[in-house]
PDB file of C-alpha atoms in Angstrom:
ATOM      1  CA  MET A   1      -0.368  -0.712  -0.247  1.00 51.00           C
ATOM      2  CA  ALA A   2       2.638   2.454   1.424  1.00 55.00           C
ATOM      3  CA  SER A   3       5.079   1.266  -1.611  1.00 64.00           C
ATOM      4  CA  SER A   4       1.949   1.758  -4.677  1.00 67.00           C
ATOM      5  CA  LEU A   5       1.525   5.446  -2.870  1.00 61.00           C
ATOM      6  CA  PHE A   6       5.189   6.145  -2.487  1.00 61.00           C
ATOM      7  CA  GLN A   7       5.375   5.321  -6.494  1.00 66.00           C
ATOM      8  CA  SER A   8       2.114   7.337  -7.890  1.00 65.00           C
ATOM      9  CA  PHE A   9       3.381  10.291  -5.995  1.00 61.00           C
ATOM     10  CA  LEU A  10       6.993   9.791  -8.374  1.00 66.00           C
ATOM     11  CA  ASN A  11       4.919   9.090 -11.295  1.00 70.00           C
ATOM     12  CA  PRO A  12       4.657  12.268 -13.426  1.00 70.00           C
ATOM     13  CA  SER A  13       1.313  11.432 -15.344  1.00 74.00           C
ATOM     14  CA  LYS A  14      -0.078  11.556 -12.479  1.00 76.00           C
ATOM     15  CA  ASN A  15       1.444  13.949  -9.875  1.00 81.00           C
ATOM     16  CA  TRP A  16       2.107  17.674 -10.638  1.00 83.00           C
ATOM     17  CA  PHE A  17       4.807  18.410  -9.227  1.00 82.00           C
ATOM     18  CA  ALA A  18       6.794  15.083 -10.521  1.00 79.00           C
ATOM     19  CA  ALA A  19       5.861  16.328 -14.290  1.00 84.00           C
ATOM     20  CA  GLN A  20       7.237  19.672 -13.514  1.00 88.00           C
ATOM     21  CA  HIS A  21      10.211  18.249 -11.707  1.00 86.00           C
ATOM     22  CA  MET A  22      10.724  15.826 -14.671  1.00 88.00           C
ATOM     23  CA  LYS A  23      10.555  18.752 -17.279  1.00 91.00           C
ATOM     24  CA  ALA A  24      13.131  21.153 -15.872  1.00 91.00           C
ATOM     25  CA  LEU A  25      15.360  18.005 -15.400  1.00 92.00           C
ATOM     26  CA  SER A  26      14.713  17.176 -18.999  1.00 93.00           C
ATOM     27  CA  LYS A  27      15.577  21.053 -20.045  1.00 94.00           C
ATOM     28  CA  ARG A  28      18.908  21.116 -17.486  1.00 94.00           C
ATOM     29  CA  LEU A  29      19.957  17.810 -18.852  1.00 95.00           C
ATOM     30  CA  ARG A  30      19.733  18.694 -22.624  1.00 96.00           C
ATOM     31  CA  LYS A  31      21.899  21.881 -21.612  1.00 96.00           C
ATOM     32  CA  TYR A  32      24.483  20.049 -21.134  1.00 96.00           C
ATOM     33  CA  GLY A  33      23.363  16.953 -23.353  1.00 96.00           C
ATOM     34  CA  LEU A  34      23.354  14.466 -20.588  1.00 96.00           C
ATOM     35  CA  ARG A  35      21.216  11.508 -20.015  1.00 96.00           C
ATOM     36  CA  TYR A  36      19.546  10.657 -16.578  1.00 94.00           C
ATOM     37  CA  ASP A  37      21.364   7.375 -17.062  1.00 95.00           C
ATOM     38  CA  ASP A  38      24.359   9.339 -17.171  1.00 95.00           C
ATOM     39  CA  LEU A  39      24.180  10.474 -13.523  1.00 93.00           C
ATOM     40  CA  TYR A  40      24.779   6.906 -11.693  1.00 92.00           C
ATOM     41  CA  ASP A  41      28.264   6.798 -10.190  1.00 90.00           C
ATOM     42  CA  PRO A  42      29.691   3.588 -10.503  1.00 90.00           C
ATOM     43  CA  MET A  43      32.392   4.631  -7.784  1.00 89.00           C
ATOM     44  CA  TYR A  44      29.024   4.049  -5.335  1.00 86.00           C
ATOM     45  CA  ASP A  45      27.449   1.147  -6.814  1.00 88.00           C
ATOM     46  CA  LEU A  46      28.801  -1.773  -7.553  1.00 90.00           C
ATOM     47  CA  ASP A  47      25.872  -3.099  -9.461  1.00 91.00           C
ATOM     48  CA  ILE A  48      26.290   0.124 -11.283  1.00 93.00           C
ATOM     49  CA  LYS A  49      29.473  -0.770 -11.851  1.00 93.00           C
ATOM     50  CA  GLU A  50      28.765  -4.293 -12.719  1.00 93.00           C
ATOM     51  CA  ALA A  51      26.078  -3.373 -15.118  1.00 95.00           C
ATOM     52  CA  LEU A  52      28.457  -0.370 -17.324  1.00 95.00           C
ATOM     53  CA  ALA A  53      30.841  -3.588 -17.372  1.00 95.00           C
ATOM     54  CA  ARG A  54      28.089  -5.500 -19.413  1.00 96.00           C
ATOM     55  CA  LEU A  55      27.216  -2.883 -21.960  1.00 96.00           C
ATOM     56  CA  PRO A  56      28.632  -2.776 -25.409  1.00 96.00           C
ATOM     57  CA  ARG A  57      32.022  -0.432 -25.345  1.00 96.00           C
ATOM     58  CA  GLU A  58      30.350   1.823 -27.917  1.00 97.00           C
ATOM     59  CA  ILE A  59      27.869   2.217 -25.494  1.00 97.00           C
ATOM     60  CA  VAL A  60      29.840   3.240 -22.464  1.00 96.00           C
ATOM     61  CA  ASP A  61      32.541   5.133 -24.880  1.00 97.00           C
ATOM     62  CA  ALA A  62      29.434   7.447 -25.901  1.00 97.00           C
ATOM     63  CA  ARG A  63      28.842   7.352 -21.985  1.00 96.00           C
ATOM     64  CA  ILE A  64      32.358   9.098 -21.250  1.00 95.00           C
ATOM     65  CA  GLN A  65      32.274  11.222 -24.395  1.00 97.00           C
ATOM     66  CA  ARG A  66      28.626  12.987 -22.954  1.00 96.00           C
ATOM     67  CA  LEU A  67      30.267  13.646 -19.373  1.00 95.00           C
ATOM     68  CA  LYS A  68      33.815  14.938 -20.477  1.00 95.00           C
ATOM     69  CA  ARG A  69      31.573  17.736 -22.830  1.00 96.00           C
ATOM     70  CA  ALA A  70      29.376  18.316 -20.086  1.00 94.00           C
ATOM     71  CA  MET A  71      32.321  18.720 -17.799  1.00 94.00           C
ATOM     72  CA  ASP A  72      33.610  20.950 -20.711  1.00 95.00           C
ATOM     73  CA  LEU A  73      30.591  23.024 -20.675  1.00 95.00           C
ATOM     74  CA  SER A  74      30.231  23.624 -17.622  1.00 93.00           C
ATOM     75  CA  MET A  75      33.539  24.429 -16.907  1.00 94.00           C
ATOM     76  CA  LYS A  76      33.636  27.212 -19.485  1.00 95.00           C
ATOM     77  CA  HIS A  77      29.778  28.288 -18.044  1.00 95.00           C
ATOM     78  CA  GLU A  78      28.294  27.559 -21.526  1.00 96.00           C
ATOM     79  CA  TYR A  79      25.463  25.569 -23.025  1.00 96.00           C
ATOM     80  CA  LEU A  80      25.128  23.112 -25.965  1.00 96.00           C
ATOM     81  CA  PRO A  81      23.875  25.108 -28.972  1.00 97.00           C
ATOM     82  CA  GLU A  82      19.953  25.049 -29.433  1.00 96.00           C
ATOM     83  CA  ASP A  83      20.305  23.016 -32.007  1.00 96.00           C
ATOM     84  CA  LEU A  84      22.382  20.396 -30.603  1.00 96.00           C
ATOM     85  CA  GLN A  85      19.768  20.598 -27.793  1.00 95.00           C
ATOM     86  CA  ALA A  86      16.931  19.975 -29.375  1.00 95.00           C
ATOM     87  CA  MET A  87      18.442  16.462 -30.625  1.00 95.00           C
ATOM     88  CA  GLN A  88      19.338  15.231 -26.440  1.00 95.00           C
ATOM     89  CA  THR A  89      17.123  12.647 -25.476  1.00 94.00           C
ATOM     90  CA  PRO A  90      17.727  12.741 -21.729  1.00 95.00           C
ATOM     91  CA  PHE A  91      15.049   9.826 -20.589  1.00 93.00           C
ATOM     92  CA  ARG A  92      16.307   7.301 -23.250  1.00 95.00           C
ATOM     93  CA  SER A  93      17.515   5.082 -20.901  1.00 94.00           C
ATOM     94  CA  TYR A  94      20.440   2.179 -21.651  1.00 95.00           C
ATOM     95  CA  LEU A  95      21.371   1.238 -18.084  1.00 94.00           C
ATOM     96  CA  GLN A  96      18.404   0.129 -16.369  1.00 93.00           C
ATOM     97  CA  ASP A  97      18.155  -3.003 -18.084  1.00 94.00           C
ATOM     98  CA  MET A  98      20.860  -3.996 -17.488  1.00 94.00           C
ATOM     99  CA  LEU A  99      20.757  -2.667 -13.609  1.00 93.00           C
ATOM    100  CA  THR A 100      17.780  -4.850 -13.404  1.00 92.00           C
ATOM    101  CA  LEU A 101      19.622  -7.860 -14.529  1.00 94.00           C
ATOM    102  CA  VAL A 102      22.781  -7.545 -12.708  1.00 93.00           C
ATOM    103  CA  SER A 103      20.433  -6.296  -9.177  1.00 89.00           C
ATOM    104  CA  LYS A 104      18.347  -9.768  -9.750  1.00 90.00           C
ATOM    105  CA  GLU A 105      21.170 -12.250 -10.200  1.00 89.00           C
ATOM    106  CA  GLY A 106      22.390  -9.935  -7.011  1.00 82.00           C
ATOM    107  CA  LYS A 107      19.908 -11.104  -5.163  1.00 81.00           C
ATOM    108  CA  SER A 108      19.607 -14.652  -6.231  1.00 80.00           C
ATOM    109  CA  ARG A 109      23.252 -14.886  -5.552  1.00 75.00           C
ATOM    110  CA  GLU A 110      23.106 -13.834  -1.915  1.00 68.00           C
ATOM    111  CA  GLY A 111      19.412 -15.493  -0.916  1.00 61.00           C
ATOM    112  CA  GLY A 112      17.301 -12.959  -1.185  1.00 50.00           C
ATOM    113  CA  ILE A 113      20.180  -9.728  -0.290  1.00 47.00           C
ATOM    114  CA  GLY A 114      20.570  -8.481  -3.280  1.00 44.00           C
ATOM    115  CA  SER A 115      21.900  -5.126  -3.397  1.00 45.00           C
ATOM    116  CA  ILE A 116      19.417  -2.776  -5.075  1.00 45.00           C
ATOM    117  CA  THR A 117      16.438  -4.877  -4.957  1.00 45.00           C
ATOM    118  CA  SER A 118      16.189  -5.912  -1.146  1.00 44.00           C
ATOM    119  CA  LEU A 119      17.434  -2.161  -0.373  1.00 46.00           C
ATOM    120  CA  SER A 120      15.176  -0.735  -2.646  1.00 51.00           C
ATOM    121  CA  THR A 121      14.117   2.332  -0.937  1.00 50.00           C
ATOM    122  CA  HIS A 122      17.212   2.657   1.057  1.00 51.00           C
ATOM    123  CA  HIS A 123      19.793   2.369  -1.880  1.00 55.00           C
ATOM    124  CA  SER A 124      17.354   4.272  -4.182  1.00 59.00           C
ATOM    125  CA  LEU A 125      17.355   7.207  -2.165  1.00 55.00           C
ATOM    126  CA  ILE A 126      20.619   7.424  -1.407  1.00 59.00           C
ATOM    127  CA  ILE A 127      21.560   7.054  -5.603  1.00 62.00           C
ATOM    128  CA  LEU A 128      18.394  10.494  -6.201  1.00 60.00           C
ATOM    129  CA  LEU A 129      20.913  12.155  -2.933  1.00 59.00           C
ATOM    130  CA  HIS A 130      24.014  11.615  -4.621  1.00 62.00           C
ATOM    131  CA  GLN A 131      22.222  12.046  -8.757  1.00 65.00           C
ATOM    132  CA  SER A 132      21.049  15.826  -6.764  1.00 65.00           C
ATOM    133  CA  TRP A 133      24.136  16.796  -4.957  1.00 61.00           C
ATOM    134  CA  ILE A 134      26.035  16.038  -8.815  1.00 65.00           C
ATOM    135  CA  LEU A 135      23.511  18.160 -10.411  1.00 64.00           C
ATOM    136  CA  PHE A 136      23.694  20.868  -8.049  1.00 62.00           C
ATOM    137  CA  ILE A 137      27.648  21.003  -8.262  1.00 61.00           C
ATOM    138  CA  MET A 138      26.958  21.037 -11.909  1.00 63.00           C
ATOM    139  CA  PHE A 139      24.131  23.824 -11.866  1.00 63.00           C
ATOM    140  CA  SER A 140      25.457  26.150  -8.772  1.00 63.00           C
ATOM    141  CA  ASP A 141      27.605  28.008 -10.552  1.00 57.00           C
ATOM    142  CA  ARG A 142      24.110  29.266 -13.066  1.00 57.00           C
ATOM    143  CA  PHE A 143      22.518  30.120  -9.491  1.00 54.00           C
ATOM    144  CA  PHE A 144      25.377  31.564  -6.908  1.00 56.00           C
ATOM    145  CA  SER A 145      27.141  33.843 -10.166  1.00 55.00           C
ATOM    146  CA  GLY A 146      24.042  34.800 -11.818  1.00 55.00           C
ATOM    147  CA  GLY A 147      25.368  33.394 -14.907  1.00 55.00           C
ATOM    148  CA  PRO A 148      23.347  32.627 -18.171  1.00 54.00           C
TER     149      PRO A 148
END
């Protein structure tokens, strides 16, 4: 019951605030040419590290290039040109399916104590806080310096 209430609260199609958050996040990600899955940090979660290791090399290389470009733009206090922003797909996932598979394997291997699946609420909040912190750091110069 509580889980379904929590899920409906986070669902953008059912919650206006979630939809506004998703719209704002999409705009921010487009400005730097990032995808939402690029925000996952393999240093803080072994499942993410394993999922990235299992992905094809081209996908991982594209992720690294997006992250490098975003850091470069952020350091220069610039955004992607408008025409390139329009081409970005910030919520097109490349990692979620593999991450789900790795999490299920971890759960079955550990006899019910999987890393993300069994600790989903706590672990998801930690990942969400970490991603929010990364976004805050990336975009804080805009808020505090009065930049574009």
